[in-house]
Amino acid sequence: MTLVSEHIEPDTSERILVVAERLFRQIGYQKTTVADIAKELHMSPANVYRFFDSKRAIHQAVARSLMSEVEVAAQEIAGRQGPAAPRLRELLVTIHRMNSERYVGDAKLHEMVAVAMEESWEVCEAHMLLITEIIGSVIAQGLASGEFQAPDLVLAAKCATTAMMRFFHPQMIAQCATKPGPTVEEMTDFVLAGLGSRSAAV
Amino acid sequence: MTLVSEHIEPDTSERILVVAERLFRQIGYQKTTVADIAKELHMSPANVYRFFDSKRAIHQAVARSLMSEVEVAAQEIAGRQGPAAPRLRELLVTIHRMNSERYVGDAKLHEMVAVAMEESWEVCEAHMLLITEIIGSVIAQGLASGEFQAPDLVLAAKCATTAMMRFFHPQMIAQCATKPGPTVEEMTDFVLAGLGSRSAAV
């Protein structure tokens, strides 16, 4: 029974998250109740509570899952072979594209992001620290190969990530989408120039 | 009479704005009424409406006045003599400091900023375009003197301003104030490096 249960439970919790994410997108985070989620899954609210002890816990898990897709894609790019500059460019543009897809087309998801930033700051912070670390790992490769120049790797990673705020931060992506400003590719070139890359001065 | 009236009216409208700004800070923008402002000034609401046709017009004028103080300080720095790099650094740090003073200590003013960004976007946009232009004018001086390298001045100004979003944007200043990240001086050095300044690589 233990084996079967171990097999079934992750699947059930996964199904809860898929339905929760859909309802958060369709009717908004505030208006979705645990009862709504349970009803869609033809189960009792009590059964949902066996997996997540609150709506906030479901919300955190949905946010974690959206963020970890970006982290996996970022790590895959950072782990590739080849020169650092084009890889850093691809990494920054990919984070922007994935965050835009996740948080911007969807007005209801803004609410979820705002809630995540208020109620689950530690989840957002862990994500941002990991993204900064992944960006730092590509910068480290560029420093090792002589493509980049920067006396302080950790600081360079923080500045490169911060410079991309307009393109990474869900609220800024949404707010700036129709506003004048550089494209993500132009901004990436500026960041590369800031890292002393000779291949890309704006 | 015309002369006297021309002398008095700007003063009255100035007093309305000073009182409005104080009330927006003390009780918030939404809760402040034109009647509250009139009462503080011992005048009738009808008299306030002689100068501003709506609460929104008062709000816009308060926002414009807060922003123009920053613009004047920025223009003063940009207009000075001397090397461009230290001047650009002072300019970026000053914009950050003035925006922080204006919009961050004060929880009630966040509401005013949010309202300005929603209801008076054109006022915010004109401010940002002017700030970008002033930053561009110092970059132009650095390009002329050979301190900076950048093939496209307008793009360089847009990227430098965008890179500072965490330190310029009122909502980002408030949100990031207690979060890990580079200091404004460190970020400024990164921007200078992005402009090809040899005096400041991070």
mmCIF file of C-alpha atoms in Angstrom:
data_model
loop_
_atom_site.group_PDB
_atom_site.id
_atom_site.type_symbol
_atom_site.label_atom_id
_atom_site.label_comp_id
_atom_site.label_asym_id
_atom_site.label_seq_id
_atom_site.Cartn_x
_atom_site.Cartn_y
_atom_site.Cartn_z
ATOM 1 C CA MET A 1 0.000 0.000 0.000
ATOM 2 C CA THR A 2 2.815 2.384 0.790
ATOM 3 C CA LEU A 3 4.234 1.975 -2.696
ATOM 4 C CA VAL A 4 0.895 2.532 -4.362
ATOM 5 C CA SER A 5 0.145 5.517 -2.184
ATOM 6 C CA GLU A 6 3.562 7.034 -2.936
ATOM 7 C CA HIS A 7 2.776 6.587 -6.587
ATOM 8 C CA ILE A 8 -0.655 8.157 -6.394
ATOM 9 C CA GLU A 9 -0.070 11.068 -4.061
ATOM 10 C CA PRO A 10 2.405 13.121 -6.150
ATOM 11 C CA ASP A 11 0.076 12.640 -9.078
ATOM 12 C CA THR A 12 -2.928 13.921 -7.094
ATOM 13 C CA SER A 13 -1.005 16.907 -5.780
ATOM 14 C CA GLU A 14 0.130 17.613 -9.350
ATOM 15 C CA ARG A 15 -3.505 17.491 -10.546
ATOM 16 C CA ILE A 16 -4.518 19.889 -7.770
ATOM 17 C CA LEU A 17 -1.850 22.340 -8.924
ATOM 18 C CA VAL A 18 -2.827 22.105 -12.593
ATOM 19 C CA VAL A 19 -6.479 22.815 -11.772
ATOM 20 C CA ALA A 20 -5.577 25.551 -9.280
ATOM 21 C CA GLU A 21 -3.379 27.321 -11.837
ATOM 22 C CA ARG A 22 -6.173 27.160 -14.416
ATOM 23 C CA LEU A 23 -8.740 28.583 -11.969
ATOM 24 C CA PHE A 24 -6.331 31.310 -10.795
ATOM 25 C CA ARG A 25 -5.971 32.314 -14.469
ATOM 26 C CA GLN A 26 -9.677 32.070 -15.246
ATOM 27 C CA ILE A 27 -11.354 33.598 -12.220
ATOM 28 C CA GLY A 28 -8.436 35.103 -10.283
ATOM 29 C CA TYR A 29 -6.599 34.077 -7.142
ATOM 30 C CA GLN A 30 -8.786 35.895 -4.616
ATOM 31 C CA LYS A 31 -12.055 34.520 -6.009
ATOM 32 C CA THR A 32 -10.891 30.897 -6.291
ATOM 33 C CA THR A 33 -11.700 28.794 -3.221
ATOM 34 C CA VAL A 34 -10.343 25.423 -2.164
ATOM 35 C CA ALA A 35 -13.920 24.159 -2.656
ATOM 36 C CA ASP A 36 -13.810 25.303 -6.319
ATOM 37 C CA ILE A 37 -10.571 23.404 -6.848
ATOM 38 C CA ALA A 38 -11.951 20.282 -5.152
ATOM 39 C CA LYS A 39 -15.169 20.423 -7.189
ATOM 40 C CA GLU A 40 -13.279 20.536 -10.506
ATOM 41 C CA LEU A 41 -11.359 17.439 -9.408
ATOM 42 C CA HIS A 42 -14.476 15.610 -8.195
ATOM 43 C CA MET A 43 -12.997 15.322 -4.726
ATOM 44 C CA SER A 44 -13.832 16.723 -1.301
ATOM 45 C CA PRO A 45 -12.124 19.889 0.009
ATOM 46 C CA ALA A 46 -10.887 17.680 2.883
ATOM 47 C CA ASN A 47 -8.991 15.593 0.354
ATOM 48 C CA VAL A 48 -7.351 18.724 -1.111
ATOM 49 C CA TYR A 49 -6.325 19.696 2.432
ATOM 50 C CA ARG A 50 -4.572 16.306 2.776
ATOM 51 C CA PHE A 51 -2.057 17.620 0.209
ATOM 52 C CA PHE A 52 -1.994 21.362 0.892
ATOM 53 C CA ASP A 53 -2.889 22.801 4.258
ATOM 54 C CA SER A 54 -4.176 26.139 2.879
ATOM 55 C CA LYS A 55 -4.995 28.037 -0.293
ATOM 56 C CA ARG A 56 -1.770 29.933 0.326
ATOM 57 C CA ALA A 57 0.173 26.643 0.205
ATOM 58 C CA ILE A 58 -1.459 25.820 -3.155
ATOM 59 C CA HIS A 59 -0.634 29.296 -4.414
ATOM 60 C CA GLN A 60 2.990 28.925 -3.315
ATOM 61 C CA ALA A 61 3.279 25.571 -5.061
ATOM 62 C CA VAL A 62 1.781 26.981 -8.296
ATOM 63 C CA ALA A 63 4.177 29.950 -8.130
ATOM 64 C CA ARG A 64 7.127 27.607 -7.427
ATOM 65 C CA SER A 65 6.199 25.461 -10.393
ATOM 66 C CA LEU A 66 5.915 28.450 -12.794
ATOM 67 C CA MET A 67 9.263 29.748 -11.553
ATOM 68 C CA SER A 68 11.040 26.404 -11.661
ATOM 69 C CA GLU A 69 10.232 25.992 -15.370
ATOM 70 C CA VAL A 70 12.200 29.199 -15.959
ATOM 71 C CA GLU A 71 15.009 27.986 -13.686
ATOM 72 C CA VAL A 72 15.305 24.666 -15.559
ATOM 73 C CA ALA A 73 15.452 26.408 -18.962
ATOM 74 C CA ALA A 74 18.036 28.902 -17.615
ATOM 75 C CA GLN A 75 20.200 26.134 -16.172
ATOM 76 C CA GLU A 76 20.080 24.226 -19.454
ATOM 77 C CA ILE A 77 21.411 27.264 -21.366
ATOM 78 C CA ALA A 78 24.066 28.006 -18.732
ATOM 79 C CA GLY A 79 25.274 24.391 -18.844
ATOM 80 C CA ARG A 80 25.985 24.376 -22.591
ATOM 81 C CA GLN A 81 29.431 24.577 -24.200
ATOM 82 C CA GLY A 82 30.728 27.493 -26.277
ATOM 83 C CA PRO A 83 31.528 31.172 -25.890
ATOM 84 C CA ALA A 84 29.897 32.961 -22.938
ATOM 85 C CA ALA A 85 28.649 36.150 -24.650
ATOM 86 C CA PRO A 86 26.074 34.595 -27.010
ATOM 87 C CA ARG A 87 25.028 32.215 -24.234
ATOM 88 C CA LEU A 88 24.481 35.078 -21.779
ATOM 89 C CA ARG A 89 22.478 36.878 -24.442
ATOM 90 C CA GLU A 90 20.290 33.808 -25.033
ATOM 91 C CA LEU A 91 19.896 33.317 -21.270
ATOM 92 C CA LEU A 92 18.711 36.882 -20.618
ATOM 93 C CA VAL A 93 16.337 36.896 -23.599
ATOM 94 C CA THR A 94 14.916 33.491 -22.601
ATOM 95 C CA ILE A 95 14.206 34.580 -19.015
ATOM 96 C CA HIS A 96 12.423 37.642 -20.417
ATOM 97 C CA ARG A 97 10.394 35.612 -22.898
ATOM 98 C CA MET A 98 9.361 32.971 -20.361
ATOM 99 C CA ASN A 99 8.417 35.545 -17.712
ATOM 100 C CA SER A 100 6.397 37.460 -20.312
ATOM 101 C CA GLU A 101 4.526 34.317 -21.364
ATOM 102 C CA ARG A 102 3.820 33.366 -17.758
ATOM 103 C CA TYR A 103 2.755 36.655 -16.273
ATOM 104 C CA VAL A 104 1.775 39.153 -18.889
ATOM 105 C CA GLY A 105 -0.808 37.916 -21.430
ATOM 106 C CA ASP A 106 -2.950 37.100 -18.459
ATOM 107 C CA ALA A 107 -4.508 39.918 -16.436
ATOM 108 C CA LYS A 108 -5.688 37.507 -13.741
ATOM 109 C CA LEU A 109 -2.181 36.209 -13.198
ATOM 110 C CA HIS A 110 -0.990 39.706 -12.244
ATOM 111 C CA GLU A 111 -3.033 39.271 -9.108
ATOM 112 C CA MET A 112 -1.274 35.991 -8.413
ATOM 113 C CA VAL A 113 2.121 37.601 -8.884
ATOM 114 C CA ALA A 114 1.194 40.489 -6.606
ATOM 115 C CA VAL A 115 -0.020 38.023 -3.973
ATOM 116 C CA ALA A 116 3.167 35.967 -4.329
ATOM 117 C CA MET A 117 5.287 39.079 -3.810
ATOM 118 C CA GLU A 118 3.339 40.069 -0.707
ATOM 119 C CA GLU A 119 2.535 36.756 0.934
ATOM 120 C CA SER A 120 5.297 34.480 -0.315
ATOM 121 C CA TRP A 121 8.212 36.817 -0.657
ATOM 122 C CA GLU A 122 10.653 34.063 0.311
ATOM 123 C CA VAL A 123 9.575 32.007 -2.737
ATOM 124 C CA CYS A 124 10.188 34.981 -5.060
ATOM 125 C CA GLU A 125 13.467 35.819 -3.374
ATOM 126 C CA ALA A 126 14.805 32.257 -3.651
ATOM 127 C CA HIS A 127 13.902 32.306 -7.358
ATOM 128 C CA MET A 128 15.665 35.627 -7.951
ATOM 129 C CA LEU A 129 18.762 34.493 -6.072
ATOM 130 C CA LEU A 130 18.909 31.315 -8.155
ATOM 131 C CA ILE A 131 18.438 33.245 -11.432
ATOM 132 C CA THR A 132 21.209 35.660 -10.374
ATOM 133 C CA GLU A 133 23.451 32.653 -9.593
ATOM 134 C CA ILE A 134 22.766 31.067 -12.993
ATOM 135 C CA ILE A 135 23.557 34.378 -14.727
ATOM 136 C CA GLY A 136 26.685 34.550 -12.550
ATOM 137 C CA SER A 137 27.766 31.083 -13.685
ATOM 138 C CA VAL A 138 27.797 32.215 -17.339
ATOM 139 C CA ILE A 139 29.602 35.442 -16.395
ATOM 140 C CA ALA A 140 32.184 33.287 -14.543
ATOM 141 C CA GLN A 141 32.766 31.278 -17.718
ATOM 142 C CA GLY A 142 33.253 34.522 -19.678
ATOM 143 C CA LEU A 143 35.710 35.816 -17.082
ATOM 144 C CA ALA A 144 37.649 32.528 -17.212
ATOM 145 C CA SER A 145 37.852 32.629 -21.030
ATOM 146 C CA GLY A 146 38.811 36.312 -21.070
ATOM 147 C CA GLU A 147 35.618 37.322 -22.904
ATOM 148 C CA PHE A 148 34.438 39.483 -19.982
ATOM 149 C CA GLN A 149 36.248 41.764 -17.549
ATOM 150 C CA ALA A 150 34.913 42.349 -14.044
ATOM 151 C CA PRO A 151 36.849 42.452 -10.778
ATOM 152 C CA ASP A 152 33.932 41.151 -8.683
ATOM 153 C CA LEU A 153 31.897 38.239 -10.078
ATOM 154 C CA VAL A 154 29.102 38.327 -7.484
ATOM 155 C CA LEU A 155 28.612 42.071 -7.958
ATOM 156 C CA ALA A 156 28.716 41.734 -11.759
ATOM 157 C CA ALA A 157 25.949 39.097 -11.596
ATOM 158 C CA LYS A 158 23.825 41.297 -9.330
ATOM 159 C CA CYS A 159 24.255 44.339 -11.583
ATOM 160 C CA ALA A 160 23.575 42.397 -14.802
ATOM 161 C CA THR A 161 20.367 40.960 -13.304
ATOM 162 C CA THR A 162 19.270 44.325 -11.862
ATOM 163 C CA ALA A 163 19.896 46.050 -15.209
ATOM 164 C CA MET A 164 17.364 43.644 -16.757
ATOM 165 C CA MET A 165 14.586 44.503 -14.257
ATOM 166 C CA ARG A 166 12.331 46.012 -16.923
ATOM 167 C CA PHE A 167 12.468 42.692 -18.778
ATOM 168 C CA PHE A 168 12.468 40.245 -15.839
ATOM 169 C CA HIS A 169 10.127 41.676 -13.181
ATOM 170 C CA PRO A 170 6.528 40.588 -13.954
ATOM 171 C CA GLN A 171 5.031 43.933 -12.869
ATOM 172 C CA MET A 172 7.597 45.882 -14.913
ATOM 173 C CA ILE A 173 7.126 43.666 -17.987
ATOM 174 C CA ALA A 174 3.390 44.331 -17.811
ATOM 175 C CA GLN A 175 3.774 48.050 -17.108
ATOM 176 C CA CYS A 176 6.417 48.699 -19.784
ATOM 177 C CA ALA A 177 5.130 46.413 -22.554
ATOM 178 C CA THR A 178 3.648 49.282 -24.573
ATOM 179 C CA LYS A 179 6.024 52.024 -23.351
ATOM 180 C CA PRO A 180 9.003 53.490 -25.217
ATOM 181 C CA GLY A 181 12.388 52.019 -24.327
ATOM 182 C CA PRO A 182 15.115 49.683 -25.528
ATOM 183 C CA THR A 183 14.285 46.187 -26.815
ATOM 184 C CA VAL A 184 15.401 43.211 -24.742
ATOM 185 C CA GLU A 185 18.160 42.536 -27.307
ATOM 186 C CA GLU A 186 19.420 46.137 -27.085
ATOM 187 C CA MET A 187 19.389 45.959 -23.287
ATOM 188 C CA THR A 188 21.273 42.659 -23.400
ATOM 189 C CA ASP A 189 23.966 44.298 -25.560
ATOM 190 C CA PHE A 190 24.287 47.079 -22.988
ATOM 191 C CA VAL A 191 24.705 44.507 -20.188
ATOM 192 C CA LEU A 192 27.377 42.705 -22.230
ATOM 193 C CA ALA A 193 29.180 46.029 -22.697
ATOM 194 C CA GLY A 194 28.938 46.563 -18.916
ATOM 195 C CA LEU A 195 30.714 43.218 -18.502
ATOM 196 C CA GLY A 196 33.531 44.453 -20.725
ATOM 197 C CA SER A 197 32.533 42.204 -23.638
ATOM 198 C CA ARG A 198 34.192 43.571 -26.766
ATOM 199 C CA SER A 199 31.645 41.834 -28.980
ATOM 200 C CA ALA A 200 28.799 44.129 -27.962
ATOM 201 C CA ALA A 201 29.019 47.833 -27.290
ATOM 202 C CA VAL A 202 25.774 49.707 -27.862
ATOM 203 C CA MET B 1 -6.593 95.165 -11.549
ATOM 204 C CA THR B 2 -5.306 92.817 -14.186
ATOM 205 C CA LEU B 3 -1.782 93.167 -12.880
ATOM 206 C CA VAL B 4 -2.828 92.545 -9.296
ATOM 207 C CA SER B 5 -4.926 89.565 -10.277
ATOM 208 C CA GLU B 6 -2.073 88.096 -12.308
ATOM 209 C CA HIS B 7 0.078 88.531 -9.238
ATOM 210 C CA ILE B 8 -2.367 86.872 -6.882
ATOM 211 C CA GLU B 9 -3.633 83.962 -8.941
ATOM 212 C CA PRO B 10 -0.366 82.017 -9.332
ATOM 213 C CA ASP B 11 0.136 82.406 -5.600
ATOM 214 C CA THR B 12 -3.319 81.021 -4.812
ATOM 215 C CA SER B 13 -2.849 78.095 -7.145
ATOM 216 C CA GLU B 14 0.550 77.470 -5.527
ATOM 217 C CA ARG B 15 -1.081 77.474 -2.064
ATOM 218 C CA ILE B 16 -3.719 75.019 -3.267
ATOM 219 C CA LEU B 17 -0.963 72.675 -4.461
ATOM 220 C CA VAL B 18 1.026 72.926 -1.214
ATOM 221 C CA VAL B 19 -2.057 72.088 0.864
ATOM 222 C CA ALA B 20 -3.143 69.336 -1.558
ATOM 223 C CA GLU B 21 0.290 67.696 -1.414
ATOM 224 C CA ARG B 22 0.224 67.805 2.396
ATOM 225 C CA LEU B 23 -3.256 66.248 2.544
ATOM 226 C CA PHE B 24 -2.352 63.584 -0.047
ATOM 227 C CA ARG B 25 0.606 62.680 2.200
ATOM 228 C CA GLN B 26 -1.401 62.789 5.441
ATOM 229 C CA ILE B 27 -4.689 61.154 4.541
ATOM 230 C CA GLY B 28 -4.043 59.722 1.064
ATOM 231 C CA TYR B 29 -5.096 60.764 -2.405
ATOM 232 C CA GLN B 30 -8.376 58.820 -2.577
ATOM 233 C CA LYS B 31 -9.641 60.107 0.778
ATOM 234 C CA THR B 32 -8.770 63.765 0.169
ATOM 235 C CA THR B 33 -11.642 65.790 -1.332
ATOM 236 C CA VAL B 34 -11.595 69.195 -2.998
ATOM 237 C CA ALA B 35 -13.742 70.348 -0.032
ATOM 238 C CA ASP B 36 -10.958 69.250 2.390
ATOM 239 C CA ILE B 37 -8.414 71.277 0.436
ATOM 240 C CA ALA B 38 -10.709 74.318 0.308
ATOM 241 C CA LYS B 39 -11.420 74.097 4.046
ATOM 242 C CA GLU B 40 -7.717 74.117 4.944
ATOM 243 C CA LEU B 41 -7.316 77.260 2.841
ATOM 244 C CA HIS B 42 -10.407 78.953 4.296
ATOM 245 C CA MET B 43 -11.923 79.245 0.855
ATOM 246 C CA SER B 44 -14.930 77.724 -0.919
ATOM 247 C CA PRO B 45 -14.613 74.623 -3.117
ATOM 248 C CA ALA B 46 -15.911 76.825 -5.952
ATOM 249 C CA ASN B 47 -12.844 79.016 -5.557
ATOM 250 C CA VAL B 48 -10.547 75.972 -5.790
ATOM 251 C CA TYR B 49 -12.368 74.986 -8.989
ATOM 252 C CA ARG B 50 -11.519 78.422 -10.453
ATOM 253 C CA PHE B 51 -7.889 77.250 -10.509
ATOM 254 C CA PHE B 52 -8.201 73.491 -11.076
ATOM 255 C CA ASP B 53 -11.212 71.959 -12.765
ATOM 256 C CA SER B 54 -10.986 68.613 -10.948
ATOM 257 C CA LYS B 55 -9.186 66.736 -8.188
ATOM 258 C CA ARG B 56 -7.349 64.949 -10.978
ATOM 259 C CA ALA B 57 -6.039 68.309 -12.268
ATOM 260 C CA ILE B 58 -4.762 69.123 -8.754
ATOM 261 C CA HIS B 59 -3.150 65.713 -8.534
ATOM 262 C CA GLN B 60 -1.467 66.184 -11.914
ATOM 263 C CA ALA B 61 -0.120 69.579 -10.881
ATOM 264 C CA VAL B 62 1.243 68.165 -7.588
ATOM 265 C CA ALA B 63 2.878 65.294 -9.484
ATOM 266 C CA ARG B 64 4.321 67.700 -12.078
ATOM 267 C CA SER B 65 5.744 69.885 -9.334
ATOM 268 C CA LEU B 66 7.402 66.933 -7.528
ATOM 269 C CA MET B 67 8.848 65.736 -10.824
ATOM 270 C CA SER B 68 10.034 69.136 -11.990
ATOM 271 C CA GLU B 69 12.149 69.586 -8.847
ATOM 272 C CA VAL B 70 14.046 66.457 -9.925
ATOM 273 C CA GLU B 71 14.282 67.729 -13.501
ATOM 274 C CA VAL B 72 15.717 71.087 -12.386
ATOM 275 C CA ALA B 73 18.360 69.404 -10.191
ATOM 276 C CA ALA B 74 19.241 66.990 -13.005
ATOM 277 C CA GLN B 75 19.589 69.804 -15.537
ATOM 278 C CA GLU B 76 21.834 71.759 -13.166
ATOM 279 C CA ILE B 77 24.233 68.798 -12.861
ATOM 280 C CA ALA B 78 24.160 68.097 -16.609
ATOM 281 C CA GLY B 79 24.954 71.755 -17.360
ATOM 282 C CA ARG B 80 28.156 71.859 -15.308
ATOM 283 C CA GLN B 81 31.673 71.806 -16.710
ATOM 284 C CA GLY B 82 34.178 68.988 -16.265
ATOM 285 C CA PRO B 83 34.594 65.317 -17.137
ATOM 286 C CA ALA B 84 31.413 63.425 -18.002
ATOM 287 C CA ALA B 85 31.899 60.221 -15.972
ATOM 288 C CA PRO B 86 31.801 61.729 -12.455
ATOM 289 C CA ARG B 87 28.973 64.021 -13.573
ATOM 290 C CA LEU B 88 26.923 61.109 -14.911
ATOM 291 C CA ARG B 89 27.538 59.272 -11.635
ATOM 292 C CA GLU B 90 26.343 62.269 -9.611
ATOM 293 C CA LEU B 91 23.344 62.692 -11.900
ATOM 294 C CA LEU B 92 22.175 59.072 -11.536
ATOM 295 C CA VAL B 93 22.706 59.027 -7.771
ATOM 296 C CA THR B 94 20.884 62.364 -7.376
ATOM 297 C CA ILE B 95 17.833 61.189 -9.344
ATOM 298 C CA HIS B 96 17.724 58.087 -7.134
ATOM 299 C CA ARG B 97 18.069 60.085 -3.914
ATOM 300 C CA MET B 98 15.428 62.659 -4.887
ATOM 301 C CA ASN B 99 12.951 60.012 -6.053
ATOM 302 C CA SER B 100 13.508 58.064 -2.829
ATOM 303 C CA GLU B 101 12.870 61.150 -0.696
ATOM 304 C CA ARG B 102 9.755 62.015 -2.663
ATOM 305 C CA TYR B 103 8.065 58.670 -2.948
ATOM 306 C CA VAL B 104 9.374 56.187 -0.451
ATOM 307 C CA GLY B 105 9.391 57.360 3.160
ATOM 308 C CA ASP B 106 5.744 58.054 2.670
ATOM 309 C CA ALA B 107 3.298 55.157 2.377
ATOM 310 C CA LYS B 108 0.435 57.482 1.402
ATOM 311 C CA LEU B 109 2.401 58.891 -1.498
ATOM 312 C CA HIS B 110 2.649 55.423 -3.058
ATOM 313 C CA GLU B 111 -1.048 55.722 -3.722
ATOM 314 C CA MET B 112 -0.455 59.063 -5.421
ATOM 315 C CA VAL B 113 2.284 57.572 -7.594
ATOM 316 C CA ALA B 114 0.090 54.606 -8.519
ATOM 317 C CA VAL B 115 -2.740 56.988 -9.415
ATOM 318 C CA ALA B 116 -0.363 59.158 -11.453
ATOM 319 C CA MET B 117 0.824 56.122 -13.395
ATOM 320 C CA GLU B 118 -2.732 55.011 -14.115
ATOM 321 C CA GLU B 119 -4.592 58.281 -14.621
ATOM 322 C CA SER B 120 -1.875 60.674 -15.734
ATOM 323 C CA TRP B 121 0.468 58.441 -17.645
ATOM 324 C CA GLU B 122 1.337 61.287 -20.064
ATOM 325 C CA VAL B 123 2.744 63.344 -17.150
ATOM 326 C CA CYS B 124 4.952 60.433 -16.039
ATOM 327 C CA GLU B 125 6.012 59.685 -19.588
ATOM 328 C CA ALA B 126 7.008 63.301 -20.315
ATOM 329 C CA HIS B 127 9.080 63.262 -17.110
ATOM 330 C CA MET B 128 10.843 60.028 -18.034
ATOM 331 C CA LEU B 129 11.566 61.234 -21.564
ATOM 332 C CA LEU B 130 13.064 64.452 -20.190
ATOM 333 C CA ILE B 131 15.182 62.572 -17.616
ATOM 334 C CA THR B 132 16.403 60.229 -20.382
ATOM 335 C CA GLU B 133 17.279 63.283 -22.504
ATOM 336 C CA ILE B 134 19.225 64.913 -19.668
ATOM 337 C CA ILE B 135 21.142 61.653 -19.072
ATOM 338 C CA GLY B 136 21.707 61.556 -22.850
ATOM 339 C CA SER B 137 23.153 65.071 -22.807
ATOM 340 C CA VAL B 138 25.871 64.007 -20.329
ATOM 341 C CA ILE B 139 26.543 60.833 -22.334
ATOM 342 C CA ALA B 140 26.881 63.044 -25.458
ATOM 343 C CA GLN B 141 29.527 65.129 -23.656
ATOM 344 C CA GLY B 142 31.393 61.932 -22.705
ATOM 345 C CA LEU B 143 31.250 60.689 -26.295
ATOM 346 C CA ALA B 144 32.551 64.032 -27.574
ATOM 347 C CA SER B 145 35.468 64.008 -25.103
ATOM 348 C CA GLY B 146 36.282 60.354 -25.821
ATOM 349 C CA GLU B 147 35.460 59.272 -22.250
ATOM 350 C CA PHE B 148 32.618 57.033 -23.419
ATOM 351 C CA GLN B 149 32.157 54.790 -26.452
ATOM 352 C CA ALA B 150 28.730 54.093 -27.891
ATOM 353 C CA PRO B 151 27.689 53.997 -31.554
ATOM 354 C CA ASP B 152 24.122 55.166 -30.861
ATOM 355 C CA LEU B 153 23.626 58.016 -28.370
ATOM 356 C CA VAL B 154 19.825 57.798 -28.127
ATOM 357 C CA LEU B 155 19.966 54.059 -27.522
ATOM 358 C CA ALA B 156 22.777 54.442 -24.969
ATOM 359 C CA ALA B 157 20.681 56.978 -23.037
ATOM 360 C CA LYS B 158 17.635 54.681 -23.083
ATOM 361 C CA CYS B 159 19.669 51.687 -21.888
ATOM 362 C CA ALA B 160 21.473 53.644 -19.148
ATOM 363 C CA THR B 161 18.134 54.952 -17.834
ATOM 364 C CA THR B 162 16.454 51.541 -18.081
ATOM 365 C CA ALA B 163 19.365 49.868 -16.252
ATOM 366 C CA MET B 164 18.674 52.207 -13.309
ATOM 367 C CA MET B 165 14.980 51.228 -13.027
ATOM 368 C CA ARG B 166 15.417 49.672 -9.580
ATOM 369 C CA PHE B 167 16.747 53.030 -8.359
ATOM 370 C CA PHE B 168 14.538 55.424 -10.347
ATOM 371 C CA HIS B 169 11.050 53.878 -10.491
ATOM 372 C CA PRO B 170 9.089 54.847 -7.343
ATOM 373 C CA GLN B 171 7.394 51.442 -7.036
ATOM 374 C CA MET B 172 10.695 49.607 -7.525
ATOM 375 C CA ILE B 173 12.540 51.857 -5.033
ATOM 376 C CA ALA B 174 9.866 51.052 -2.454
ATOM 377 C CA GLN B 175 9.738 47.347 -3.266
ATOM 378 C CA CYS B 176 13.518 46.829 -3.368
ATOM 379 C CA ALA B 177 14.576 49.092 -0.496
ATOM 380 C CA THR B 178 15.117 46.198 1.933
ATOM 381 C CA LYS B 179 15.963 43.547 -0.678
ATOM 382 C CA PRO B 180 19.418 42.219 -1.573
ATOM 383 C CA GLY B 181 21.047 43.781 -4.631
ATOM 384 C CA PRO B 182 23.705 46.245 -5.736
ATOM 385 C CA THR B 183 23.945 49.719 -4.212
ATOM 386 C CA VAL B 184 23.112 52.707 -6.401
ATOM 387 C CA GLU B 185 26.838 53.501 -6.616
ATOM 388 C CA GLU B 186 27.656 49.953 -7.739
ATOM 389 C CA MET B 187 24.880 50.080 -10.334
ATOM 390 C CA THR B 188 26.152 53.435 -11.569
ATOM 391 C CA ASP B 189 29.618 51.937 -12.065
ATOM 392 C CA PHE B 190 28.068 49.133 -14.099
ATOM 393 C CA VAL B 191 26.243 51.659 -16.297
ATOM 394 C CA LEU B 192 29.498 53.600 -16.803
ATOM 395 C CA ALA B 193 31.191 50.350 -17.838
ATOM 396 C CA GLY B 194 28.289 49.747 -20.274
ATOM 397 C CA LEU B 195 29.113 53.149 -21.792
ATOM 398 C CA GLY B 196 32.693 52.040 -22.334
ATOM 399 C CA SER B 197 34.052 54.287 -19.577
ATOM 400 C CA ARG B 198 37.490 53.010 -18.652
ATOM 401 C CA SER B 199 37.291 54.694 -15.252
ATOM 402 C CA ALA B 200 34.670 52.303 -13.904
ATOM 403 C CA ALA B 201 34.481 48.589 -14.563
ATOM 404 C CA VAL B 202 32.702 46.594 -11.849
#
